[in-house]
Tab-separated table of N, CA, C and O in Angstrom:
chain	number	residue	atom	x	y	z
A	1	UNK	N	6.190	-4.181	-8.301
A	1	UNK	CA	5.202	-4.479	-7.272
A	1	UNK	C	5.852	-5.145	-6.069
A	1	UNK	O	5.442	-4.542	-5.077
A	2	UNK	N	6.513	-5.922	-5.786
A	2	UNK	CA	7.505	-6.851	-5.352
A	2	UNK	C	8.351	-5.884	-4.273
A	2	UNK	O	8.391	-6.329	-3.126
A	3	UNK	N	8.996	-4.678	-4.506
A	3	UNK	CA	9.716	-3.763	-4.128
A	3	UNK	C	8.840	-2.500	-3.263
A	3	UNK	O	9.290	-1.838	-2.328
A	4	UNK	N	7.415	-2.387	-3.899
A	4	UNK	CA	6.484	-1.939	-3.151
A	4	UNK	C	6.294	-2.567	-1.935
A	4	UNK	O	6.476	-2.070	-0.823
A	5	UNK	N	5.822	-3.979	-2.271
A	5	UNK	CA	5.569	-5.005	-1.177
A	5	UNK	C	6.373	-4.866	-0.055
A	5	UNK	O	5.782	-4.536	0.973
A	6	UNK	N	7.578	-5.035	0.008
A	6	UNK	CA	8.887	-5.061	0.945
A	6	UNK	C	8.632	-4.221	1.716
A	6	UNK	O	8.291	-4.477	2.871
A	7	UNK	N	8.773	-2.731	1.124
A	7	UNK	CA	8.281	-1.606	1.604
A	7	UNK	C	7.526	-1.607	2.564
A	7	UNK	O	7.840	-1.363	3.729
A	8	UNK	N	6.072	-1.983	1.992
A	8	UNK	CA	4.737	-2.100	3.012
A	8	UNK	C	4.958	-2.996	4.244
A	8	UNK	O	4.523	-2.677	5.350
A	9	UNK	N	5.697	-4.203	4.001
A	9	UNK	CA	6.093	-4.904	4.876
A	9	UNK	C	7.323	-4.211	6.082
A	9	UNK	O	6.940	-3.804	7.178
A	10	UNK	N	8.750	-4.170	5.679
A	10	UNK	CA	9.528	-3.438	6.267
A	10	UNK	C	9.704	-2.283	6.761
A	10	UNK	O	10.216	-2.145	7.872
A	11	UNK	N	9.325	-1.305	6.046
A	11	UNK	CA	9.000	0.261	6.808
A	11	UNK	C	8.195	0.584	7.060
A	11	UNK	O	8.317	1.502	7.871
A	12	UNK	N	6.937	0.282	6.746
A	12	UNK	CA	5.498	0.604	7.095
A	12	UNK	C	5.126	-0.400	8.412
A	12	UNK	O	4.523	0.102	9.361
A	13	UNK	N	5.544	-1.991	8.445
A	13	UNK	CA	5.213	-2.697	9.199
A	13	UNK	C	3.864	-3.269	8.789
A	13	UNK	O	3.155	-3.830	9.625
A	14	UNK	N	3.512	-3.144	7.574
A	14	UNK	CA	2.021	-3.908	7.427
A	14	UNK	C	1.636	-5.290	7.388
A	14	UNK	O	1.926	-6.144	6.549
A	15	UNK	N	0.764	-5.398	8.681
A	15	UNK	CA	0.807	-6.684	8.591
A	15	UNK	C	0.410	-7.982	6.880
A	15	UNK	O	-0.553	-7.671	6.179
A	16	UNK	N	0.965	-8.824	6.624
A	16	UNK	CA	0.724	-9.603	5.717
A	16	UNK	C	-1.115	-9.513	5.088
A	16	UNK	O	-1.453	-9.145	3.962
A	17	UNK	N	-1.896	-9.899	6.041
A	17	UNK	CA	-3.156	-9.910	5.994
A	17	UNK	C	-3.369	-8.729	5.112
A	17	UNK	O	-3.445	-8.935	3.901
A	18	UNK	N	-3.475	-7.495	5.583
A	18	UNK	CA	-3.893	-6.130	5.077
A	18	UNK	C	-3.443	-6.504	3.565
A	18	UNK	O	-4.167	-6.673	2.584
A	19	UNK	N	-1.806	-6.597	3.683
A	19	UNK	CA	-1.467	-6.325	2.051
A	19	UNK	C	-2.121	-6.940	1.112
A	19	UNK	O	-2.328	-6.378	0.036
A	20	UNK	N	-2.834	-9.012	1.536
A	20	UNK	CA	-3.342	-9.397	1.068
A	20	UNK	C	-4.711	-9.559	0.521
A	20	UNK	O	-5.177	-10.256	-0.381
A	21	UNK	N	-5.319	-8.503	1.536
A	21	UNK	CA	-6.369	-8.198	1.191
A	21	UNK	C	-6.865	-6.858	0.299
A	21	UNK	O	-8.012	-6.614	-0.076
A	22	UNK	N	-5.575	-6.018	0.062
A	22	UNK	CA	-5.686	-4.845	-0.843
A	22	UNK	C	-5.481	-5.216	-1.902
A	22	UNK	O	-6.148	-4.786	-2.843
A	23	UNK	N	-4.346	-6.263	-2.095
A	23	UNK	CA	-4.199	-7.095	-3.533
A	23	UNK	C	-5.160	-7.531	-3.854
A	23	UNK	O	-5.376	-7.359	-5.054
A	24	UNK	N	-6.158	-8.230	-3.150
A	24	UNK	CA	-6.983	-9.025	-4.025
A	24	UNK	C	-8.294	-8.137	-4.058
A	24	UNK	O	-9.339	-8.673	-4.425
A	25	UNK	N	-8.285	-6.844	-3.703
A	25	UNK	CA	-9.834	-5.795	-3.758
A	25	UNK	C	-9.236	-4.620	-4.978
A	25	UNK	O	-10.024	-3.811	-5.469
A	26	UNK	N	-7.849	-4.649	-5.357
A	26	UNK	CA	-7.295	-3.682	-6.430
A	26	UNK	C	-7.186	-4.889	-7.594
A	26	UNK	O	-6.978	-4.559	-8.761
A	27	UNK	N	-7.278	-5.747	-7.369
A	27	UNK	CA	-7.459	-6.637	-9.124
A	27	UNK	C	-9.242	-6.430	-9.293
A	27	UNK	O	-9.709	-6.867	-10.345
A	28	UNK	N	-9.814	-6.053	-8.711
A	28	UNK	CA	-11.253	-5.710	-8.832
A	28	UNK	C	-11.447	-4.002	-9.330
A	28	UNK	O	-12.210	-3.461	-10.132
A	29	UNK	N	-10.736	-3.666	-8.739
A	29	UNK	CA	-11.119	-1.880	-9.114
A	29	UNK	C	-9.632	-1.381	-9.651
A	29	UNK	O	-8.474	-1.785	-9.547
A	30	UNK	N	-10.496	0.009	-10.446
A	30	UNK	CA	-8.899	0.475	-10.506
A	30	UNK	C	-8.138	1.319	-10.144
A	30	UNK	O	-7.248	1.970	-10.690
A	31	UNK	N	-8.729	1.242	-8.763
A	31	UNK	CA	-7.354	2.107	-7.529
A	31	UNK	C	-6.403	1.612	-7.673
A	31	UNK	O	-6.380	0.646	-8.436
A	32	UNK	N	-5.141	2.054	-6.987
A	32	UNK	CA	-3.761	1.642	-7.365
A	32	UNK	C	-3.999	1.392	-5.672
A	32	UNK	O	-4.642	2.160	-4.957
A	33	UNK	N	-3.211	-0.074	-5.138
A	33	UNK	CA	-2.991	-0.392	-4.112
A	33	UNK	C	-2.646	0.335	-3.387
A	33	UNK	O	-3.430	-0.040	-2.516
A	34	UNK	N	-2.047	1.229	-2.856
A	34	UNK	CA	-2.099	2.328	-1.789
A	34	UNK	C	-3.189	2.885	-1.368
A	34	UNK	O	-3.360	2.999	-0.154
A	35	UNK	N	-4.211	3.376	-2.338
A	35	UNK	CA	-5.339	4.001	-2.501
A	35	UNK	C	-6.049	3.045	-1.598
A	35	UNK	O	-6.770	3.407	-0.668
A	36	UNK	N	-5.806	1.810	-1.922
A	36	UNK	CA	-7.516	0.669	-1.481
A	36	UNK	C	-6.565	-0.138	-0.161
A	36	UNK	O	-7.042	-1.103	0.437
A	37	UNK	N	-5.261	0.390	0.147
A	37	UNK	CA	-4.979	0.235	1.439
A	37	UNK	C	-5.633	1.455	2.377
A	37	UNK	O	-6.358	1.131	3.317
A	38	UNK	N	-5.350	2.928	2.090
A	38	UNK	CA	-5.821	3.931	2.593
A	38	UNK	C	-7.552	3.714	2.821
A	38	UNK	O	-7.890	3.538	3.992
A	39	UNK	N	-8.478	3.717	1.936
A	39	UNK	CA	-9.375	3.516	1.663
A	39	UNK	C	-10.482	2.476	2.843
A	39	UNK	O	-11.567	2.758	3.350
A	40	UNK	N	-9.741	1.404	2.935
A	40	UNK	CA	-9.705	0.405	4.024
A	40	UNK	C	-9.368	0.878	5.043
A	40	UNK	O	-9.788	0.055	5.857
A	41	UNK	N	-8.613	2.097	5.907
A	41	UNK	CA	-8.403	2.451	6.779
A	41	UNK	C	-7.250	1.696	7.577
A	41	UNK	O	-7.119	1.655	8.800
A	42	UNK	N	-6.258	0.972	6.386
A	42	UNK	CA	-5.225	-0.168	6.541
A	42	UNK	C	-3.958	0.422	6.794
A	42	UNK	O	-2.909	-0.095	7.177
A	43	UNK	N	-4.353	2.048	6.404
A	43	UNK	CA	-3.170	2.587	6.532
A	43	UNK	C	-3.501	4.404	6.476
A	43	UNK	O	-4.236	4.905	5.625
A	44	UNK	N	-2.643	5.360	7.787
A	44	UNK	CA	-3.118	6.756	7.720
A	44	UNK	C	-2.778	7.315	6.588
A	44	UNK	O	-2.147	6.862	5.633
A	45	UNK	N	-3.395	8.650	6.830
A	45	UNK	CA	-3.110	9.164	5.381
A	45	UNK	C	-1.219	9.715	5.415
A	45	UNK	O	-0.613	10.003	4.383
A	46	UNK	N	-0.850	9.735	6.234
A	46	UNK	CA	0.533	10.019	6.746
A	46	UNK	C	1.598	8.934	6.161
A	46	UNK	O	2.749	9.067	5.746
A	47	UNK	N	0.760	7.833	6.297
A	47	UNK	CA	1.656	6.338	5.440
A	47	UNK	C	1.138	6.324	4.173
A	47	UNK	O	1.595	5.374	3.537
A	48	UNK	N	0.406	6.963	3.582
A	48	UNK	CA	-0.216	7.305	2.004
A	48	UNK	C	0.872	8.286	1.406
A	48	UNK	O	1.341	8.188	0.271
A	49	UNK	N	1.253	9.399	2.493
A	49	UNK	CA	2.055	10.215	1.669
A	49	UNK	C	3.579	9.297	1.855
A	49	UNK	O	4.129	9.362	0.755
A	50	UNK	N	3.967	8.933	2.286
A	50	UNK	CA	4.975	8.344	2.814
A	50	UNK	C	5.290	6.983	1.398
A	50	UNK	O	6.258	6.907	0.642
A	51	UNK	N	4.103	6.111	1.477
A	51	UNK	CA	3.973	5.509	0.286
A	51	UNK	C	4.185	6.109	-0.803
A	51	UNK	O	5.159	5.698	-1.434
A	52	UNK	N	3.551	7.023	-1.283
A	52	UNK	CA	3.592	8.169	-2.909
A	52	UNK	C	5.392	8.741	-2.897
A	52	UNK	O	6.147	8.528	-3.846
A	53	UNK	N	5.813	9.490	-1.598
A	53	UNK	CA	7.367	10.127	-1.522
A	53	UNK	C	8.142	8.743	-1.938
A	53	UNK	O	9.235	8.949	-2.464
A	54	UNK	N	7.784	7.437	-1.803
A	54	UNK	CA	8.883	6.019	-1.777
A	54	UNK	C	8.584	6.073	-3.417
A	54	UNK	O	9.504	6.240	-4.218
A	55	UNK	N	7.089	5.900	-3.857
A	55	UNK	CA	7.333	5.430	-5.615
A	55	UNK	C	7.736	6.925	-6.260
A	55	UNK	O	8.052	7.035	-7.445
A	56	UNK	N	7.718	7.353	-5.913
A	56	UNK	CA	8.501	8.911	-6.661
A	56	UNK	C	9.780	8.397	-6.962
A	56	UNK	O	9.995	8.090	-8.135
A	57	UNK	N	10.681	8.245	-6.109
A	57	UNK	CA	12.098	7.921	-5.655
A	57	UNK	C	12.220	6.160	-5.946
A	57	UNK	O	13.317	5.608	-5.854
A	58	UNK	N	11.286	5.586	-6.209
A	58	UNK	CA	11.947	3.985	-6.330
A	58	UNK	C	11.884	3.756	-7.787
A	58	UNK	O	12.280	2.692	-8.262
């Protein structure tokens, strides 16, 4: 999760806020954090695929 994080932070550029607020709305449901970033409109669907091509490969 930790290595995801970085990610979202460093190549994506997501601000802190967003990430923290997908963390704490995915311990509620069981989307997988990308999903309930997308979902939120926190992130395009272009940084969704971009996200999915990184956990393939990480």
């Amino acid at each position: 999760m930790n290595r995801l994080i970085s990610f979202l932070q460093e190549d994506l550029a997501l601000p802190d806020a967003s990430i923290s607020l997908a963390k704490r709305q995915s311990e509620n449901s069981t989307s997988t954090l990308p999903i309930i970033l997308w979902q939120y409109g926190l992130i395009t669907l272009s940084q969704l695929d971009r996200i999915f091509d990184w956990l393939e490969t990480a």
